[in-house]
C-alpha positions as a printed Julia matrix, in Angstrom:
471×3 Matrix{Float64}:
  65.7    50.35  165.3
  68.03   49.64  167.82
  71.51   51.36  167.14
  74.97   49.24  167.59
  78.06   50.19  169.38
  79.57   50.86  166.03
  77.06   53.19  164.8
  76.37   55.09  168.19
  80.09   55.5   169.76
  81.62   57.74  166.98
  78.97   60.24  167.3
  78.26   60.4   170.91
  81.52   59.89  172.34
  83.6    61.24  169.5
  83.42   63.8   166.69
  81.8    61.3   164.18
  82.87   59.3   161.28
  85.6    59.85  158.67
  86.12   57.97  155.63
  89.45   55.83  155.64
  89.24   55.92  159.71
  88.81   53.01  161.74
  86.15   53.04  164.13
  86.07   52.08  167.71
  84.85   48.49  168.23
  84.06   48.63  171.95
  84.38   50.92  175.35
  88.11   49.56  175.91
  89.24   51.04  172.26
  87.47   54.48  173.28
  89.44   54.61  176.59
  92.56   53.49  174.93
  92.57   56.89  172.82
  92.91   58.8   176.02
  96.56   58.43  177.0
  97.93   58.72  173.15
  95.5    61.91  172.83
  97.33   63.62  176.21
 100.83   62.75  174.54
 100.23   64.68  171.36
  99.9    68.06  173.18
 103.03   69.27  171.94
 101.58   69.72  168.48
  98.6    71.24  169.51
  99.47   75.09  169.18
 102.67   76.77  168.08
 102.82   79.13  170.91
 103.58   78.86  174.81
 101.83   81.17  177.39
 105.51   82.83  178.49
 106.47   84.14  175.34
 103.04   85.36  174.33
 102.85   87.05  178.03
 106.09   88.8   177.65
 105.5    89.59  174.02
 102.27   91.48  175.1
 104.12   92.97  178.04
 106.63   94.54  175.61
 103.81   96.23  173.58
 102.25   97.35  176.83
 105.18   98.9   177.91
 105.91  100.77  174.38
 102.38  102.34  174.63
 103.18  103.56  178.24
 106.5   104.88  176.72
 104.84  106.63  174.12
 101.91  108.11  176.15
 104.58  109.46  178.79
 106.27  111.3   176.03
 103.31  112.6   174.45
 103.61  110.89  171.16
 100.05  110.6   169.86
 100.96  108.85  166.25
 103.21  106.36  168.14
 100.17  105.71  170.33
  98.04  104.82  167.28
 100.61  102.61  165.99
 101.17  100.51  169.13
  97.46  100.45  169.53
  96.99   98.91  166.14
  99.87   96.5   166.22
  98.55   95.38  169.68
  95.12   94.59  168.15
  96.39   93.03  165.32
  98.96   90.89  167.42
  95.86   89.66  169.21
  93.97   89.22  166.37
  96.65   87.13  164.76
  97.53   84.97  167.43
  93.94   84.14  168.24
  92.57   83.44  164.91
  95.44   81.58  163.52
  95.65   79.11  166.73
  91.24   79.14  166.7
  91.7    78.3   162.94
  94.17   75.25  163.8
  92.03   74.07  166.67
  89.18   73.17  164.56
  91.44   71.2   162.2
  93.32   69.55  164.66
  89.86   68.12  166.01
  89.04   67.18  162.18
  92.16   65.57  161.73
  92.6    63.7   165.08
  91.59   59.99  165.2
  91.52   59.94  168.95
  87.75   61.19  169.06
  86.98   60.54  172.48
  90.34   62.2   173.76
  89.27   65.24  171.76
  85.59   65.53  173.06
  87.08   65.27  176.7
  89.41   68.03  176.04
  86.87   70.39  174.86
  85.0    69.49  178.02
  87.61   70.18  180.31
  88.84   73.21  178.29
  84.9    74.38  178.89
  85.12   73.06  182.52
  88.1    75.28  183.34
  86.98   78.39  181.12
  89.74   80.96  179.79
  88.05   83.11  177.29
  89.08   85.44  174.48
  86.04   87.47  175.5
  88.36   89.24  177.58
  90.54   90.99  174.87
  94.0    90.65  176.35
  93.73   86.8   176.56
  93.14   86.21  173.34
  96.67   85.39  172.84
  96.76   82.82  175.51
  93.62   80.88  175.32
  95.19   78.21  172.82
  98.42   77.78  175.1
  95.95   77.61  177.97
  94.29   74.49  176.69
  97.73   73.24  175.38
  99.49   73.74  178.79
  97.13   73.35  181.61
  94.18   71.18  180.38
  95.43   68.79  177.58
  98.44   67.02  179.18
  96.64   66.07  182.38
  93.18   64.67  181.36
  94.29   61.14  181.51
  95.67   61.63  185.15
  93.8    62.9   188.2
  91.48   65.49  188.82
  93.9    66.93  191.75
  96.54   67.65  188.94
  94.2    68.87  186.56
  93.04   71.43  189.22
  96.37   72.58  190.14
  97.69   73.15  186.4
  94.4    74.99  185.44
  93.53   77.09  188.27
  97.01   78.3   188.69
  97.99   78.63  184.97
  99.18   82.54  184.22
  96.33   82.43  181.7
  93.4    81.51  184.39
  95.08   84.11  186.7
  94.86   86.91  184.36
  91.48   85.93  183.34
  90.22   86.25  186.72
  92.28   88.96  188.13
  94.31   87.1   190.46
  97.19   89.71  189.56
  94.9    92.29  190.87
  94.26   90.73  194.33
  96.72   91.5   197.05
  96.35   90.51  200.78
  94.94   93.83  202.89
  97.73   93.53  205.49
 100.65   92.52  202.8
 103.86   94.52  202.74
 102.59   95.41  198.8
  99.19   96.96  200.29
 101.35   99.42  201.99
 102.19  101.13  198.79
  98.91  100.1   196.56
  95.4   100.86  196.27
  94.21   97.51  195.2
  92.78   95.26  197.96
  91.6    91.52  197.88
  89.72   90.21  194.85
  87.65   87.0   194.92
  87.19   86.09  191.53
  89.57   83.21  191.45
  88.57   81.94  194.71
  84.89   81.88  193.61
  85.26   80.49  190.49
  87.39   77.69  191.74
  85.06   76.62  194.38
  81.71   77.46  192.35
  82.39   76.4   188.86
  85.78   74.01  189.07
  85.06   71.84  192.16
  81.92   72.1   194.76
  79.66   73.49  192.14
  77.14   76.43  192.74
  74.82   74.47  195.3
  77.69   73.25  197.12
  78.26   73.38  200.74
  80.15   76.51  201.0
  79.57   80.08  202.44
  80.62   83.31  201.48
  83.13   83.35  204.26
  84.93   80.08  202.68
  85.09   82.02  199.38
  86.62   85.05  201.22
  89.29   83.11  203.22
  90.18   81.25  200.11
  90.63   84.41  198.15
  92.63   85.47  201.24
  94.93   82.08  201.32
  95.5    82.91  197.21
  96.3    86.4   197.63
 100.41   85.65  197.08
  99.4    83.85  193.76
 100.02   86.25  190.86
 101.79   86.67  187.27
 105.41   88.15  186.69
 104.28   89.42  183.38
 108.28   90.36  182.56
 109.11   86.67  182.95
 106.04   85.44  181.72
 105.28   82.9   184.4
 102.78   82.28  187.76
 104.71   82.83  190.62
 104.33   83.31  194.47
 105.08   86.44  196.05
 104.97   86.38  199.79
 105.08   90.11  199.85
 101.29   90.23  198.18
 100.22   87.41  200.78
  98.05   88.36  203.22
  99.83   87.22  206.54
  97.18   85.27  208.39
  95.87   81.62  209.05
  92.78   80.98  206.93
  89.91   78.59  207.56
  88.09   77.05  204.76
  85.44   74.54  204.7
  86.37   73.87  208.53
  89.92   73.21  207.71
  92.61   75.75  208.79
  95.57   76.66  206.64
  98.76   78.57  206.82
 100.65   80.66  204.67
 102.51   80.17  201.31
 102.22   77.95  198.18
 102.31   74.68  199.72
  98.94   75.68  201.68
  97.59   77.06  198.4
  98.2    73.53  196.91
  97.03   71.78  199.79
  93.52   73.58  199.78
  93.02   72.75  196.11
  93.93   69.15  196.74
  91.11   69.27  199.4
  88.39   70.84  197.59
  89.36   68.2   194.71
  88.67   65.41  197.09
  85.6    66.12  198.53
  82.52   64.56  197.85
  80.52   67.62  196.51
  83.11   67.77  193.81
  82.61   64.46  192.57
  78.72   64.96  192.38
  79.43   68.24  190.45
  81.71   66.5   187.85
  79.54   63.5   187.7
  76.58   65.5   186.66
  78.53   67.95  184.33
  80.09   64.82  182.72
  76.46   63.29  182.44
  74.75   66.2   180.69
  77.52   67.04  178.09
  77.99   63.36  176.7
  74.54   62.07  177.47
  71.5    64.34  177.95
  70.41   67.6   179.5
  68.49   65.7   181.63
  70.58   62.61  182.31
  69.35   59.51  184.3
  70.33   59.96  188.01
  71.37   56.25  187.92
  74.65   57.23  185.65
  75.13   60.4   187.89
  75.31   58.41  191.04
  77.61   55.79  189.38
  79.9    58.53  188.2
  79.99   60.27  191.48
  80.86   56.89  193.44
  83.67   56.21  191.24
  85.34   59.37  191.46
  85.23   59.18  195.31
  86.01   55.85  195.53
  89.35   56.04  192.94
  91.25   59.31  194.84
  90.25   61.9   191.85
  91.47   59.51  189.21
  89.77   60.51  185.78
  90.37   57.18  183.89
  87.88   55.47  186.0
  85.26   57.99  185.79
  85.39   57.78  182.14
  85.44   54.21  182.2
  81.92   54.36  184.34
  80.42   56.53  181.81
  81.48   54.49  178.82
  80.12   51.0   180.93
  76.95   52.28  182.19
  74.08   50.57  179.87
  72.07   54.2   179.78
  75.12   55.82  178.21
  73.96   53.62  175.19
  70.38   53.79  175.62
  69.72   57.43  175.19
  71.03   58.13  172.03
  69.63   61.3   169.98
  68.88   63.18  173.25
  71.76   65.4   173.27
  72.1    68.18  170.64
  75.46   68.88  169.3
  76.94   72.17  170.18
  78.13   74.35  166.84
  81.85   73.49  167.1
  80.47   69.6   167.49
  78.64   69.99  164.79
  80.99   71.73  162.34
  83.89   69.15  163.14
  81.65   66.36  162.44
  80.63   67.66  158.92
  84.29   68.87  157.93
  85.24   64.97  159.05
  82.72   63.74  156.7
  83.38   66.31  153.76
  87.32   66.64  153.68
  89.72   63.83  153.08
  92.5    62.7   155.39
  95.17   64.97  154.83
  93.57   67.99  153.04
  92.35   70.13  155.77
  94.85   73.15  155.56
  94.57   72.95  151.98
  90.87   73.37  151.58
  90.28   75.87  154.37
  93.28   77.87  153.58
  92.26   81.3   154.94
  92.92   84.31  153.35
  95.04   87.31  155.01
  95.21   91.13  155.13
  98.47   92.66  155.7
  99.76   95.8   156.77
 103.43   97.52  157.44
 104.54   97.88  161.01
 106.39  100.55  162.49
 109.71   98.86  161.54
 108.62   97.98  157.91
 107.85   94.48  158.34
 104.5    93.34  157.28
 102.38   91.89  159.6
  99.44   89.15  158.81
  95.95   90.69  159.9
  93.49   87.39  159.96
  89.78   87.89  161.04
  87.19   85.23  161.44
  85.46   86.07  158.15
  88.64   85.29  156.38
  88.29   81.48  157.6
  85.4    80.44  155.2
  85.13   76.74  156.66
  86.2    77.2   160.04
  86.06   80.48  162.1
  83.58   82.13  159.85
  80.5    79.64  160.18
  81.56   79.12  163.93
  80.9    82.82  164.56
  77.62   82.92  162.88
  76.64   80.06  164.88
  77.88   81.71  168.06
  80.5    79.45  168.9
  83.94   80.76  168.17
  86.68   78.5   169.66
  87.5    79.77  173.37
  85.14   82.38  173.35
  82.73   81.36  176.22
  80.9    84.54  177.44
  81.93   83.91  180.87
  83.71   81.64  183.54
  80.92   79.33  183.46
  81.74   78.22  179.9
  79.32   77.3   177.23
  75.61   76.57  177.84
  74.41   72.63  177.71
  70.61   73.23  177.09
  69.47   72.47  173.48
  67.47   75.78  173.61
  70.5    77.57  173.66
  71.67   76.47  170.19
  68.54   75.4   168.53
  66.86   78.53  167.49
  65.36   79.79  164.36
  68.91   81.96  163.76
  70.89   78.87  164.82
  69.11   76.37  162.63
  69.46   78.95  159.24
  73.16   78.96  160.13
  73.53   75.09  160.17
  71.65   74.7   157.33
  73.56   77.27  155.55
  76.86   75.37  156.43
  75.56   72.07  155.33
  74.41   73.64  151.99
  78.25   75.27  151.66
  79.82   71.8   152.02
  77.18   70.26  149.37
  78.24   72.97  146.71
  81.87   73.07  147.58
  84.09   69.91  148.82
  81.12   67.34  148.34
  79.95   68.23  145.2
  81.24   65.45  143.55
  79.78   62.88  146.04
  76.57   61.03  145.4
  73.92   60.96  148.08
  74.63   57.16  148.82
  78.1    57.56  149.42
  77.33   60.45  151.65
  74.78   58.2   153.82
  77.65   55.89  153.96
  80.15   58.22  155.15
  78.0    59.68  157.44
  76.27   57.03  159.13
  77.97   53.76  158.1
  76.51   50.91  156.43
  73.16   50.89  158.39
  72.36   54.7   158.36
  68.73   56.06  159.49
  65.84   54.83  157.46
  64.56   58.53  157.57
  67.66   60.34  156.28
  67.73   57.65  153.51
  64.2    58.29  152.64
  64.21   62.13  152.61
  67.53   62.01  150.48
  65.99   59.49  147.76
  62.82   62.17  147.72
  65.0    65.12  147.25
  64.8    67.03  143.76
  68.57   66.29  142.98
  71.74   65.36  144.73
  72.85   68.77  145.79
  69.43   68.87  147.81
  69.95   65.45  149.01
  73.49   66.12  150.35
  72.05   69.18  152.05
  69.32   67.17  153.57
  71.54   64.75  154.96
  74.22   66.94  156.33
  71.35   69.09  157.8
  69.32   66.29  159.04
  68.46   65.73  162.87
  70.37   62.65  163.0
  73.3    64.64  162.4
  72.6    67.47  164.64
  72.01   65.21  167.67
  73.91   62.53  169.26
């Protein structure tokens, strides 16, 4: 049966339906969500990277002083406080990250935010970054999604969280003034990931020499952890002209920004971004016509992103491949919570439990863990996709095989069952079908629900159905 725009768009280009929320009526309605979504970034998380870096720096200095003074009890106390601080910062904001996506009506913008935050991955897999992953998305990604890729690239690549994640703060020009009193040298991590992951792609037209030259140009970029900000330090910069992809660059921050702009404008970047967008929204093997259309749009519009989104939404193939893409755990969980939780009651229903202990000064410190967040972080952890926890700089895998495994399916079914027994226990199956799919839900799901042994089983079958696990 052919699916209508109203049936496809909430699931393919958003986080699904929600009772009481208006569904988009056409492509322009989806596009109109992007600017308002970007304007809400101030409420996304409560922290900022500057204060978080400074707070972590103070804990590090306390630990160093305790080691120097040979105070083993103080060392243990600071270690525990540091670990708890990192867990609290991460768990609180990760929980709020889930609820934010559940509650926001700008579904297309929220999906784009997830895509771009994953494209520019900064992961809490590096423990010291747990307090910064939320503020990175809030400061470096979400405000720039409606603009151009050059600006987005500049802000993401040079944000202090990205620099710390990829060890740019450890990169020093071999002939720089700082190199004379330091054993550290050139670190290629940031340069390589900008070229391979953020712009040209792994198969892009670059060489190892281009990576090394770009790393040399980047040596002045670092993080002032005392101030909590990214800076350009000429004393760390390699005093040399560089040549990247055949273009010459001098020294200084302006040269770094020019190199980033040139990478953003490169046709290979357009090809890389076009394929990633098509894979993420449409299919693991998207139609080549869509990829080519997106690539051409990117190149012809000076890296502007809104024309790129319009090209994605308006291409006919974007509406002909429905059901070919498996929802990742975060996508699936948010979609089910939107079905299960009444508007405005997200925090009440998923209120986490906190442990507390006394810090050195006697104040009580909350110590949340993922297991204390029963409808958000606990199931996401079990499904293997806690927010901002991708295993590497290349982000989360897109292929269905990475997510549809016996264990993964078991966890998804378990979560569907938990919602059926909990928030949805008073909802009859017919109501649930209407909430989840609209008036014209899939016949197969309706038949399965009708044949179930009771309302609980029917609700569980609806929520765990392939029709809700794919888009």
